[in-house]
Short mmCIF file of C-alpha atoms in Angstrom, two decimals:
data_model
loop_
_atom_site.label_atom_id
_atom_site.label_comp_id
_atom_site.label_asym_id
_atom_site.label_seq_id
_atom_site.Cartn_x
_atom_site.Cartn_y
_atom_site.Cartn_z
CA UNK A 1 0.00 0.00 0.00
CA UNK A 2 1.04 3.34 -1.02
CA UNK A 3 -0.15 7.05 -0.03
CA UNK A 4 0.03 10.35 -1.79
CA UNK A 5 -0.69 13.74 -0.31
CA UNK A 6 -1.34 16.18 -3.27
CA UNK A 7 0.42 19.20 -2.00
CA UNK A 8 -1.89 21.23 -4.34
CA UNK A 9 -4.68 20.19 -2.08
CA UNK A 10 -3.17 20.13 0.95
CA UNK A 11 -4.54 23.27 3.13
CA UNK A 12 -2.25 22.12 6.60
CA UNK A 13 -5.26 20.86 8.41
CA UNK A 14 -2.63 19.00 9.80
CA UNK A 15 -4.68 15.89 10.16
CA UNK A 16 -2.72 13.24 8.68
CA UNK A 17 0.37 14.49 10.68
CA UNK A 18 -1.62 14.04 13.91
CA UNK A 19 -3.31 11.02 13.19
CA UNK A 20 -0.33 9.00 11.37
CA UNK A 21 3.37 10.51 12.22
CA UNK A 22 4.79 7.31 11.37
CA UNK A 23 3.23 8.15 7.29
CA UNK A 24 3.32 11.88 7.15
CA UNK A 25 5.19 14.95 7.96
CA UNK A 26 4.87 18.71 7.66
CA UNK A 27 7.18 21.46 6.20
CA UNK A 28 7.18 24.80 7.88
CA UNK A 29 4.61 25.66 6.21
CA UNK A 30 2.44 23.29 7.69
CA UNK A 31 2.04 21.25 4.05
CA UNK A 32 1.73 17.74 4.52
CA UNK A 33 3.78 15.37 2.58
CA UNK A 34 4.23 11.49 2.52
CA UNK A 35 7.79 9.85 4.16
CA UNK A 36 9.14 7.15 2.43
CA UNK A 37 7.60 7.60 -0.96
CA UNK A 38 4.12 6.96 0.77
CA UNK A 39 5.01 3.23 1.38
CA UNK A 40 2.70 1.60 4.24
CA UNK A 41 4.24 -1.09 6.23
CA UNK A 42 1.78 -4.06 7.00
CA UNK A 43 1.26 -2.71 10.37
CA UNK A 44 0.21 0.94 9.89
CA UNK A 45 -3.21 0.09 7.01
CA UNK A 46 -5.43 1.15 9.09
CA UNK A 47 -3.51 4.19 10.17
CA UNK A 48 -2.98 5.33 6.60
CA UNK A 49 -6.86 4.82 5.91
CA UNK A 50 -7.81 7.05 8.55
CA UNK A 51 -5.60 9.74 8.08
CA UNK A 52 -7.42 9.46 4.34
CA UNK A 53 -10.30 9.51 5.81
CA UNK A 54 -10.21 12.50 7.59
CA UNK A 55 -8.87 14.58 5.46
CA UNK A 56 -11.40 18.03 4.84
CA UNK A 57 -9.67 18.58 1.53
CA UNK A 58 -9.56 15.32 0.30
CA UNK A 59 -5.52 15.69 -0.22
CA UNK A 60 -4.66 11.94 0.45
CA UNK A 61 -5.08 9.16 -1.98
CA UNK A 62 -4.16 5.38 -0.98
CA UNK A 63 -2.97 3.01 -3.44
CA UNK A 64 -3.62 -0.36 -2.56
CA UNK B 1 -25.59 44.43 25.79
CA UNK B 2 -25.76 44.12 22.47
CA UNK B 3 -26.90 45.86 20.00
CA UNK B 4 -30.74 47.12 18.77
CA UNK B 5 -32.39 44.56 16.00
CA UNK B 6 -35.94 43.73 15.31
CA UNK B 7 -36.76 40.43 16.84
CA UNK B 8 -36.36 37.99 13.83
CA UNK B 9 -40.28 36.46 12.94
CA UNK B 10 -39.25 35.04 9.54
CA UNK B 11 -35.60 33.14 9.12
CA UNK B 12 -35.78 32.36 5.40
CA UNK B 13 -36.32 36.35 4.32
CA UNK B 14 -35.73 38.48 7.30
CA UNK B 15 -32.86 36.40 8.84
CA UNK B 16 -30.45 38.05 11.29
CA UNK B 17 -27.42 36.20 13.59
CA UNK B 18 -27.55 39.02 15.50
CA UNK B 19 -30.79 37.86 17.23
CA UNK B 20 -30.16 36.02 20.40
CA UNK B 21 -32.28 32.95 19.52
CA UNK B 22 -29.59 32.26 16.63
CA UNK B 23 -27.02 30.82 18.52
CA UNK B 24 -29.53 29.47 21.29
CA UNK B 25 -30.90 27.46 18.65
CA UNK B 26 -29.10 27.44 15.78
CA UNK B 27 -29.00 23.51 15.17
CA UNK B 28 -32.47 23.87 15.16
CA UNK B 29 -32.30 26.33 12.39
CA UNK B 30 -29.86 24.26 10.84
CA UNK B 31 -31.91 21.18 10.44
CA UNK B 32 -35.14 23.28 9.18
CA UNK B 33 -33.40 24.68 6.38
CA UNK B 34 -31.24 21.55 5.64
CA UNK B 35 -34.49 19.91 5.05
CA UNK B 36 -36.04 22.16 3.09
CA UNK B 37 -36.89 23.11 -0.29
CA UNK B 38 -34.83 26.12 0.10
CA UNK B 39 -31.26 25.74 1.83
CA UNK B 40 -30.45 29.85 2.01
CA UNK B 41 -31.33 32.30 4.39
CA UNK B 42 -31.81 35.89 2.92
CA UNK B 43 -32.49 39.49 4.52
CA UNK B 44 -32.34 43.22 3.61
CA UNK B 45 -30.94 43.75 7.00
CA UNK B 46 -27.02 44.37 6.66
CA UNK B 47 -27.91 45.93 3.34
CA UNK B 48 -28.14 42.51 1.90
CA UNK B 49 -27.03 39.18 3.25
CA UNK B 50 -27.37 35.88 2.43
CA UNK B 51 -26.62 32.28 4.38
CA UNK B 52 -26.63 28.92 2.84
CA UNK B 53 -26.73 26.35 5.21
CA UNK B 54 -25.71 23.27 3.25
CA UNK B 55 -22.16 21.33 3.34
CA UNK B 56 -21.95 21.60 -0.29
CA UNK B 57 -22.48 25.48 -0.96
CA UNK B 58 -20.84 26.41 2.17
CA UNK B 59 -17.74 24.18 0.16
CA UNK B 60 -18.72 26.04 -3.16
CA UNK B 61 -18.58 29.42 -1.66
CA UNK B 62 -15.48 28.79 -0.10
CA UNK B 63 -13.36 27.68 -2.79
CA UNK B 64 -14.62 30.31 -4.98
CA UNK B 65 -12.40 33.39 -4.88
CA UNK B 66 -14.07 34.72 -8.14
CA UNK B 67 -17.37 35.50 -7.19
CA UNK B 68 -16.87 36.00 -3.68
CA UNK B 69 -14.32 38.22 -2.06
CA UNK B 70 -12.58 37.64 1.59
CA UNK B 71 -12.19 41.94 1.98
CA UNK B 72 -14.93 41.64 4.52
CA UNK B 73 -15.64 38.42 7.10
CA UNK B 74 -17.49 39.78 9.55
CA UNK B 75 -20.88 40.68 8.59
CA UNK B 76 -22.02 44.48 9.92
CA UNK B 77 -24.00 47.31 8.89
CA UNK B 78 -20.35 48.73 6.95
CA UNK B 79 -18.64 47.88 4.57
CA UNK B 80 -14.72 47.12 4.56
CA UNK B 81 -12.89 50.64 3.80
CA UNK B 82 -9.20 48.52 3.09
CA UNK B 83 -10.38 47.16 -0.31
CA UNK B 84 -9.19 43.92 -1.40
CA UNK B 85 -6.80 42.22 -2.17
CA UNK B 86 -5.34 43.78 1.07
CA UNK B 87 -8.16 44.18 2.92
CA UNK B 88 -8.29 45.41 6.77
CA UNK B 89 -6.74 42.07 8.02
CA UNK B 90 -4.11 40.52 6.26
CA UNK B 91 -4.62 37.40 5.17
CA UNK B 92 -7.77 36.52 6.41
CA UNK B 93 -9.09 39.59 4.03
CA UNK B 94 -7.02 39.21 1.26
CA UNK B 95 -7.29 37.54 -1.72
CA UNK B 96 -5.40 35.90 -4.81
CA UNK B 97 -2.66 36.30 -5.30
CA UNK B 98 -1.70 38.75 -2.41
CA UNK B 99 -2.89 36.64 0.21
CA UNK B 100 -0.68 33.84 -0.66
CA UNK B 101 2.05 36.29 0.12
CA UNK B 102 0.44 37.44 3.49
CA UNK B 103 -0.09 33.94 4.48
CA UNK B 104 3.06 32.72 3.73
CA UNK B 105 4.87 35.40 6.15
CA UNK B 106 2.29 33.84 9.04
CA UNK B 107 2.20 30.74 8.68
CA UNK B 108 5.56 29.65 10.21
CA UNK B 109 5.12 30.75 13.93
CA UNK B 110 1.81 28.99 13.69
CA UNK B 111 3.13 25.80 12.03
CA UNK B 112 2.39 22.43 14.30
CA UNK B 113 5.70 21.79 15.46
CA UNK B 114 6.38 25.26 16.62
CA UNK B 115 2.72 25.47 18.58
CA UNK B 116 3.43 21.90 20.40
CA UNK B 117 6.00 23.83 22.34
CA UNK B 118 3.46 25.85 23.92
CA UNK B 119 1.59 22.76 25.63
CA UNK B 120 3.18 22.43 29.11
CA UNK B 121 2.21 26.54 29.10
CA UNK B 122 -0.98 26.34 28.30
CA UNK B 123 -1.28 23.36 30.44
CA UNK B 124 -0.26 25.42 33.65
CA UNK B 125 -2.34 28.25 32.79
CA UNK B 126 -5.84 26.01 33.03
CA UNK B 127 -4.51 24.95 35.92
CA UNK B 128 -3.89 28.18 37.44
CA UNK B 129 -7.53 28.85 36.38
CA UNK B 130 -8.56 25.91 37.86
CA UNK B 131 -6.99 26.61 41.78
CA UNK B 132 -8.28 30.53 41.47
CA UNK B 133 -11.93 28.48 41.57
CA UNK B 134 -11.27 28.17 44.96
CA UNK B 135 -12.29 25.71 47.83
CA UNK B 136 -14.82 23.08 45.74
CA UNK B 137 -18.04 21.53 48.01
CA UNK B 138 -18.58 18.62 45.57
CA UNK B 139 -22.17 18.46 44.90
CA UNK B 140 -22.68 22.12 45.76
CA UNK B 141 -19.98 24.34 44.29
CA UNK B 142 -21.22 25.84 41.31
CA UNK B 143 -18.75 27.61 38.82
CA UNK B 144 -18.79 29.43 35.32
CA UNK B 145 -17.22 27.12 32.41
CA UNK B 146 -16.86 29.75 30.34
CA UNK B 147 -16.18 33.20 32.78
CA UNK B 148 -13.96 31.85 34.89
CA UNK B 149 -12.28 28.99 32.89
CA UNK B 150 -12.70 28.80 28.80
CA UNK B 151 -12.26 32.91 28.59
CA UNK B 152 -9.43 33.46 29.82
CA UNK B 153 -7.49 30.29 28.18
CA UNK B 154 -6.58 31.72 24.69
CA UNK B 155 -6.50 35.69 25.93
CA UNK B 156 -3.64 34.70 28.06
CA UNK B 157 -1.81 32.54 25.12
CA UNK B 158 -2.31 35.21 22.50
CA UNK B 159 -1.18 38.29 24.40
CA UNK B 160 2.01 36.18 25.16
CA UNK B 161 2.51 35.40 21.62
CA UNK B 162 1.61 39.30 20.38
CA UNK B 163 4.03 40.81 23.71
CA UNK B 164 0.81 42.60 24.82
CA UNK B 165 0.77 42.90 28.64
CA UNK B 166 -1.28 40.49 30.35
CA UNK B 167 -3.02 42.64 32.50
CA UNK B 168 -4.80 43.93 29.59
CA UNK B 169 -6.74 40.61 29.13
CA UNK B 170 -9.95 42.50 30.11
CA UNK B 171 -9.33 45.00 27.39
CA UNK B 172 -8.99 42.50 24.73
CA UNK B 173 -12.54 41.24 25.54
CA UNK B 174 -14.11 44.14 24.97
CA UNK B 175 -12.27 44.75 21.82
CA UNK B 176 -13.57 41.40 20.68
CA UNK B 177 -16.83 42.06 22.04
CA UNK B 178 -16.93 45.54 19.97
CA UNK B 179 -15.86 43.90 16.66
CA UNK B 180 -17.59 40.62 16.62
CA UNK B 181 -20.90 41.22 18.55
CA UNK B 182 -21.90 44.84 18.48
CA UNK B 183 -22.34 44.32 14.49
CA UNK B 184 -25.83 45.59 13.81
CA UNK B 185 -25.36 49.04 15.19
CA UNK B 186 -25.24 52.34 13.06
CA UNK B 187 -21.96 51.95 11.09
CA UNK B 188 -20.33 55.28 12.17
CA UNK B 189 -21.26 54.09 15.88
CA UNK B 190 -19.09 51.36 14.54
CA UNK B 191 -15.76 53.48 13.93
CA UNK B 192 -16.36 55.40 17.01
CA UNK B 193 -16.35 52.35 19.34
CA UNK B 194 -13.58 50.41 17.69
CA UNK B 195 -11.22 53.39 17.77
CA UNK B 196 -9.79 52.82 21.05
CA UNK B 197 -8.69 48.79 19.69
CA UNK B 198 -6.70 51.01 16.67
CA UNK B 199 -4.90 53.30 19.26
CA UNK B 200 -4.05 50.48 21.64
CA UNK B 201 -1.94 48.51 18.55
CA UNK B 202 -0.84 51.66 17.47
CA UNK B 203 0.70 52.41 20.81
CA UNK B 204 1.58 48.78 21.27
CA UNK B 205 3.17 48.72 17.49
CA UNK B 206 5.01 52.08 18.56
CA UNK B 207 6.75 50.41 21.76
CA UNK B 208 7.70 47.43 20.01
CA UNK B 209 9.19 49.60 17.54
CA UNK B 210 11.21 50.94 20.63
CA UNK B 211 12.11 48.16 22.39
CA UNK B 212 12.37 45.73 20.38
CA UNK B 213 11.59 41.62 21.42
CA UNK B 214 11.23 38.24 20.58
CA UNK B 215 7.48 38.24 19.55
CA UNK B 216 4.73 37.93 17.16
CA UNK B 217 4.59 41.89 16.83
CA UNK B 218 8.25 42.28 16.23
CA UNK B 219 8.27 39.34 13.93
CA UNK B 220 5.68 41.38 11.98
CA UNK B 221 7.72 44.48 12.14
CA UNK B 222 10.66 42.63 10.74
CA UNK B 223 8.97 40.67 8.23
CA UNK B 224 9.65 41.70 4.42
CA UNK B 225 7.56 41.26 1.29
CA UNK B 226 10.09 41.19 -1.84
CA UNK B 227 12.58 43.13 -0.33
CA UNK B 228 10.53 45.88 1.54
CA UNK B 229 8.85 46.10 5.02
CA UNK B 230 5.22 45.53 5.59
CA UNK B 231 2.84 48.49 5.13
CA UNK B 232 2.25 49.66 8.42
CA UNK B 233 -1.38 49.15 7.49
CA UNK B 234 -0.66 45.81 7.02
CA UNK B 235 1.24 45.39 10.72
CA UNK B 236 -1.50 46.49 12.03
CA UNK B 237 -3.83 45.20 10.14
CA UNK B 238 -2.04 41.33 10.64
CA UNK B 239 -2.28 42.06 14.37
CA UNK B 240 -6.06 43.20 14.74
CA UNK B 241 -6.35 39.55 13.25
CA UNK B 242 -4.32 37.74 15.24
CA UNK B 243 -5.72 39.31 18.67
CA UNK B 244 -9.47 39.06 17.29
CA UNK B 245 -9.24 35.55 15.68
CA UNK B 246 -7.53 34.03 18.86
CA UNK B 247 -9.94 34.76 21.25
CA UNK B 248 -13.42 34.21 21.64
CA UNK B 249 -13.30 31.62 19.13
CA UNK B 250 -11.07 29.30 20.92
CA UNK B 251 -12.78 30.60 24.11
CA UNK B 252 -16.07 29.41 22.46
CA UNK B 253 -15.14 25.56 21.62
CA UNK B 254 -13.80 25.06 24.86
CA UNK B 255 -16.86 26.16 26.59
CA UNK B 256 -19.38 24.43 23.87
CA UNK B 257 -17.33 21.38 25.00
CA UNK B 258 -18.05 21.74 28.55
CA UNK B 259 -21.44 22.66 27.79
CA UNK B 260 -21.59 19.13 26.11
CA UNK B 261 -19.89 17.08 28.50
CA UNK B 262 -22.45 18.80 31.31
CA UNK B 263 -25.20 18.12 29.67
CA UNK B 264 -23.96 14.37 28.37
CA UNK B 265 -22.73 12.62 31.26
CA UNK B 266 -22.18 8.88 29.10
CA UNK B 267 -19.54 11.06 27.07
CA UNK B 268 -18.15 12.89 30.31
CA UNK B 269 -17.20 9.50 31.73
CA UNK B 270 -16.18 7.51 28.80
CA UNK B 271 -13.35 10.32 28.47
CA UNK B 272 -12.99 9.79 32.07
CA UNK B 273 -12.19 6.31 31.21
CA UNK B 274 -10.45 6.68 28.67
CA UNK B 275 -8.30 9.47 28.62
CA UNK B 276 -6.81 8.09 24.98
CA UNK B 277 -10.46 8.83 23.07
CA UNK B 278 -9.83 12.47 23.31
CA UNK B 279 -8.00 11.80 19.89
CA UNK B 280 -11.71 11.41 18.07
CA UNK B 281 -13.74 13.40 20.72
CA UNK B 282 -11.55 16.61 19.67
CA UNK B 283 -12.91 16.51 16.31
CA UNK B 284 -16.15 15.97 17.15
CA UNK B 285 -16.36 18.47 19.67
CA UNK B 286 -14.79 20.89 16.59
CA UNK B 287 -17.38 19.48 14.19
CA UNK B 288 -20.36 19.46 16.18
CA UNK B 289 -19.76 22.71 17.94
CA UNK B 290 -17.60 24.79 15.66
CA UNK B 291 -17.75 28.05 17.10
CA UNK B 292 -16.39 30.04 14.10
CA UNK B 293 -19.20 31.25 10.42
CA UNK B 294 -17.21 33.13 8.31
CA UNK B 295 -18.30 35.28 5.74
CA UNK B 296 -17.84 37.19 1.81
CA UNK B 297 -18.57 40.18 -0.36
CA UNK B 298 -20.17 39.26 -3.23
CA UNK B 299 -17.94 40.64 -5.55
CA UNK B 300 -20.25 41.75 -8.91
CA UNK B 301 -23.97 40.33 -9.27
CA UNK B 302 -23.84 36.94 -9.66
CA UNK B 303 -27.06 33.88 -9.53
CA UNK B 304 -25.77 31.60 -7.09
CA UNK B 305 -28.35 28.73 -7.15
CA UNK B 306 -30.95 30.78 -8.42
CA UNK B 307 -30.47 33.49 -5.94
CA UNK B 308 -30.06 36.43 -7.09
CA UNK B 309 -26.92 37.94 -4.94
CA UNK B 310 -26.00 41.75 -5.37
CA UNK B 311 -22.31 42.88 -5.44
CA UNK B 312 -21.72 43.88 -2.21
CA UNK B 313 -24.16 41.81 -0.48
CA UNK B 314 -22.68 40.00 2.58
CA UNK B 315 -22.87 35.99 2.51
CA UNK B 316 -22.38 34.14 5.89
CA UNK B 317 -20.48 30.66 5.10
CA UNK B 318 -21.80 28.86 8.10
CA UNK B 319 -18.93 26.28 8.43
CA UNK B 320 -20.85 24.92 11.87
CA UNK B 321 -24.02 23.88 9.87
CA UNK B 322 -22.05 22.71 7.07
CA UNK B 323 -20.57 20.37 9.48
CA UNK B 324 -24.04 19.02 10.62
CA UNK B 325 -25.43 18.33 7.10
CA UNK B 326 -26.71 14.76 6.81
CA UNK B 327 -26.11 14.46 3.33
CA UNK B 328 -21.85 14.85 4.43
CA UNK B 329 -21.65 13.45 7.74
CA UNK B 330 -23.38 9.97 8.90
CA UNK B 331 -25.65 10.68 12.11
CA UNK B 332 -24.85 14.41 11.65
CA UNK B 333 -26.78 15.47 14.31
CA UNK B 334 -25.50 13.42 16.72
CA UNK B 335 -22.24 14.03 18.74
CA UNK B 336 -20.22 10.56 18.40
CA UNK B 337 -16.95 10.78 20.82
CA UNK B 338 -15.13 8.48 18.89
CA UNK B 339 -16.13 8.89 14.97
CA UNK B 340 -13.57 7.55 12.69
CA UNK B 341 -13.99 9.20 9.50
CA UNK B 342 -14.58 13.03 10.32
CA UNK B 343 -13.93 15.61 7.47
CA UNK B 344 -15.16 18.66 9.56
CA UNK B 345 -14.80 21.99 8.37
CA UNK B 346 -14.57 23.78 11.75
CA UNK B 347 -11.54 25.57 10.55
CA UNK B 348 -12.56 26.42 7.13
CA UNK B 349 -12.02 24.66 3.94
CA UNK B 350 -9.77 26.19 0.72
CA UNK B 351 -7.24 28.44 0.96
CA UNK B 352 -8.52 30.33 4.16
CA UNK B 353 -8.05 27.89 6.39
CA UNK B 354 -7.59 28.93 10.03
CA UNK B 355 -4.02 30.17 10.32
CA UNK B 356 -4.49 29.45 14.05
CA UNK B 357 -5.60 25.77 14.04
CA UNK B 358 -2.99 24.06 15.62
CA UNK B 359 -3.15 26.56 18.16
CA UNK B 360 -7.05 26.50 19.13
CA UNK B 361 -6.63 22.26 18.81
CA UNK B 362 -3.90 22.32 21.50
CA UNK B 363 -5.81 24.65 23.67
CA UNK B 364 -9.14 22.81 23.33
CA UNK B 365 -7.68 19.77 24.21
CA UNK B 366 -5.78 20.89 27.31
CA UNK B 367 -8.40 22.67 28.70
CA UNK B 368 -10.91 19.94 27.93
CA UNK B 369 -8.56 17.42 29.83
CA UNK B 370 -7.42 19.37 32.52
CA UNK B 371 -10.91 20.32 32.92
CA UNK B 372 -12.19 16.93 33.42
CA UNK B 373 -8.73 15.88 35.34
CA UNK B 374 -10.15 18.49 38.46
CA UNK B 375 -13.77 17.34 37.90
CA UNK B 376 -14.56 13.59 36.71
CA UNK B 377 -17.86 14.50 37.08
CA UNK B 378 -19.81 17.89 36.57
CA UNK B 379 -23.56 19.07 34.92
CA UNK B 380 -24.86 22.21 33.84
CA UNK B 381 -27.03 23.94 36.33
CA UNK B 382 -28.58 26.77 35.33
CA UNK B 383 -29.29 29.14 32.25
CA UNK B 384 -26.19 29.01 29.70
CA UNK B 385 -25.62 32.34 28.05
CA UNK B 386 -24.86 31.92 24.49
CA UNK B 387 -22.91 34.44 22.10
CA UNK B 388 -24.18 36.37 19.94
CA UNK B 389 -23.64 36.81 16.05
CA UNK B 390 -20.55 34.62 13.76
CA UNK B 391 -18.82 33.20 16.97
CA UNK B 392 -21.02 30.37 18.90
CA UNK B 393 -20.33 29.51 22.17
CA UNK B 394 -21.57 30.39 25.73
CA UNK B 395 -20.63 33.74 27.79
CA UNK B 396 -22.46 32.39 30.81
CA UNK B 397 -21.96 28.52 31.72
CA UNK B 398 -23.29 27.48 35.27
CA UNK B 399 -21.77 23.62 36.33
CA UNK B 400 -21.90 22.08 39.16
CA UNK B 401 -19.27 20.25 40.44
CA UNK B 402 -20.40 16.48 40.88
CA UNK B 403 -16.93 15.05 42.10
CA UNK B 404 -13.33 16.53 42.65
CA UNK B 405 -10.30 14.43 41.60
#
């Protein structure tokens, strides 16, 4: 599983950050961005579908 | 009190948020209009306003920066005299592609990392709040959620942050009170009364000018757009924002929280229980009470949805109803402590999202848990006092303490 954070999007709700550290980070600016080339270790799935889910601008896509 | 207004009879063509049974019971007013034929409010008072109350043209309106201009967002019986893209508050009332700029300079001191820092502070402050309550007779002891707890939280926290003297915190109130609430009187009564907030930044820009510090205000006073120093407009402009925006809004969730939690005692103890839930209860507590409509100029006449807007005419964007649509959010109108999927708007949506979030998140949730820390158990006893006009929340909020920790 892969995520993407489409900085274009991204407004720094800051909602991925909080829900999945581990997945996401912010720059100064509070823009969200994926670590790791948005790869999802076994272990954090449902964490990366939340943070998706929560989103308000719809920024995050998950590749399965 | 506030302000003189004809008792709203008719909320679909005469509506006003200035009447006191808005915000006492606005999800009320919510649902009517969400279910019906006709989603948007509409009134000749304000010299034309207009609210639509549904997730998806609150969202429309929002990301539209064409039709609908940021150069005023708090609806009044003016109209903005800084015209866009400026506007009187940089960034909230700018728009493309200045605001970008604006933004850009503020959003750093404001970024999540640099706000965490502020937690074991804010944590000591509702704590100090919470001793100054005094000796506590559980069962009998009755205090004020909001006067003597939620008020004072984000006052303290943003004079800090601006290098305004704390003793002041009174001062800033009123201020507040004068711009956000007193919004349907005469518009020169207007400029009178909210001349003494422009003299106290001037004199506050002036001795920051003189001795300089480490602090929002200097950091504005520094700050450079393509080489040159902000207008001094703009300084002070940036500053009304920051003082205004950081106040009774914050002040407002955490006291719609505690209004909640007194009046929902399954929720009060399952947080008790399980301190870890606050995670999800946050946002819901943001989507469910989000204290903060903004609002727009229309910018030239323009159908939206077959009404018929004027340029000029104010439209409310009532993120708090747009968070309780049905057609967005599953069981909309109920509060669910621990909802998974939660795409609330409670700090905006598009490109004006609140500069401030982080803040107002960390300051919820620490007051909400230190809150609950001193009293496991509390109700509300007693009239609440709600707000009145764009920011929801209660002035007045009687609970009585149940159990001490």
């Amino acid at each position: 599983m892969r995520v993407f954070v489409d900085e274009e999007k991204c407004q720094g709700h800051n909602r991925c950050f909080a829900i999945a550290p581990e997945l996401f980070d912010v720059d100064d600016y509070g823009t969200a961005f994926a670590l790791n080339d948005g790869a999802v270790p076994a272990g954090l799935v449902d964490k990366a579908r939340l943070a998706a889910a929560n989103c308000p601008e719809f920024a995050i896509t998950i590749e399965d | 009190m506030t302000g003189m207004y004809e008792k709203v009879l008719d909320w679909v063509n005469d509506f006003d948020h200035a009447d006191p049974e808005y915000n006492e019971r606005a999800h009320e007013i919510w649902e009517e209009f969400q279910g019906s034929e006709c989603p948007v409010a509409h009134s000749e008072r304000y010299d034309g306003l207009w609210a639509p109350f549904t997730y998806e043209m609150v969202h429309e309106i929002a990301y539209d920066t064409e039709h609908f201009t940021s150069q005023g967002v708090v609806v009044n019986t003016g109209r903005p005299l800084i015209e866009a893209p400026v506007g009187p508050a940089p960034p909230i009332t700018s728009d493309p592609p200045f605001h970008n700029i604006a933004r850009r300079l503020l959003l750093p001191p404001f970024a999540p990392k640099v706000i965490a820092e502020w937690e074991p502070e804010v944590r000591r402050l509702c704590n100090d709040l919470l001793d100054r309550m005094g000796a506590i007779t559980e069962g009998e002891s009755i205090v004020d959620g909001a006067v003597q707890y939620a008020q004072s939280i984000p006052v303290n926290v943003i004079a800090r942050m601006l290098g305004f003297p704390q003793e002041d915190e009174a001062l800033f109130r009123d201020f507040v009170h004068n711009v956000l609430e007193r919004i349907n009187e005469p518009a020169e009564d207007r400029e009178a009364f909210m001349q003494p907030l422009a003299d106290y930044l001037d004199k506050q820009i002036e001795d920051h000018r003189a001795n300089p510090r480490n602090d929002l205000t200097n950091y504005l006073l520094n700050a450079e757009i393509a080489g040159n120093k902000l207008s001094d407009e703009h300084v002070r402009g940036s500053i009304l924002l920051l003082l205004v925006a950081g106040i009774d809004t914050t002040w407002s969730a955490i006291g719609s929280s505690l209004w909640h939690l007194g009046t929902h005692p399954d929720d009060l103890q399952r947080l008790v229980d399980e301190p870890d839930v606050m995670m999800f209860a946050l946002e819901e507590f943001l989507r469910a009470y989000a204290p903060v409509t903004m609002a727009r100029l229309v910018k030239d006449d323009y159908d939206f949805h077959g009404c018929p807007m004027k340029a000029n005419d104010w439209v409310l964007l009532p993120f708090p109803a747009a968070n309780r649509d049905p057609k967005q959010f599953e069981h909309a109108t109920q509060f669910v402590i621990d909802r998974q999927e939660n795409r609330h708007g409670a700090f905006g949506l598009g490109i004006h999202r609140c500069l401030g979030s982080n803040l107002a998140r960390l300051e919820l949730k620490v007051a909400v848990e230190e809150f609950v820390r001193r009293f496991p158990s509390f109700t509300v006893d007693g009239d609440t006092r709600w707000s009145v006009g764009q920011i929801r929340g209660p002035r007045e909020l009687p609970l009585r303490v149940v159990k001490t920790s």
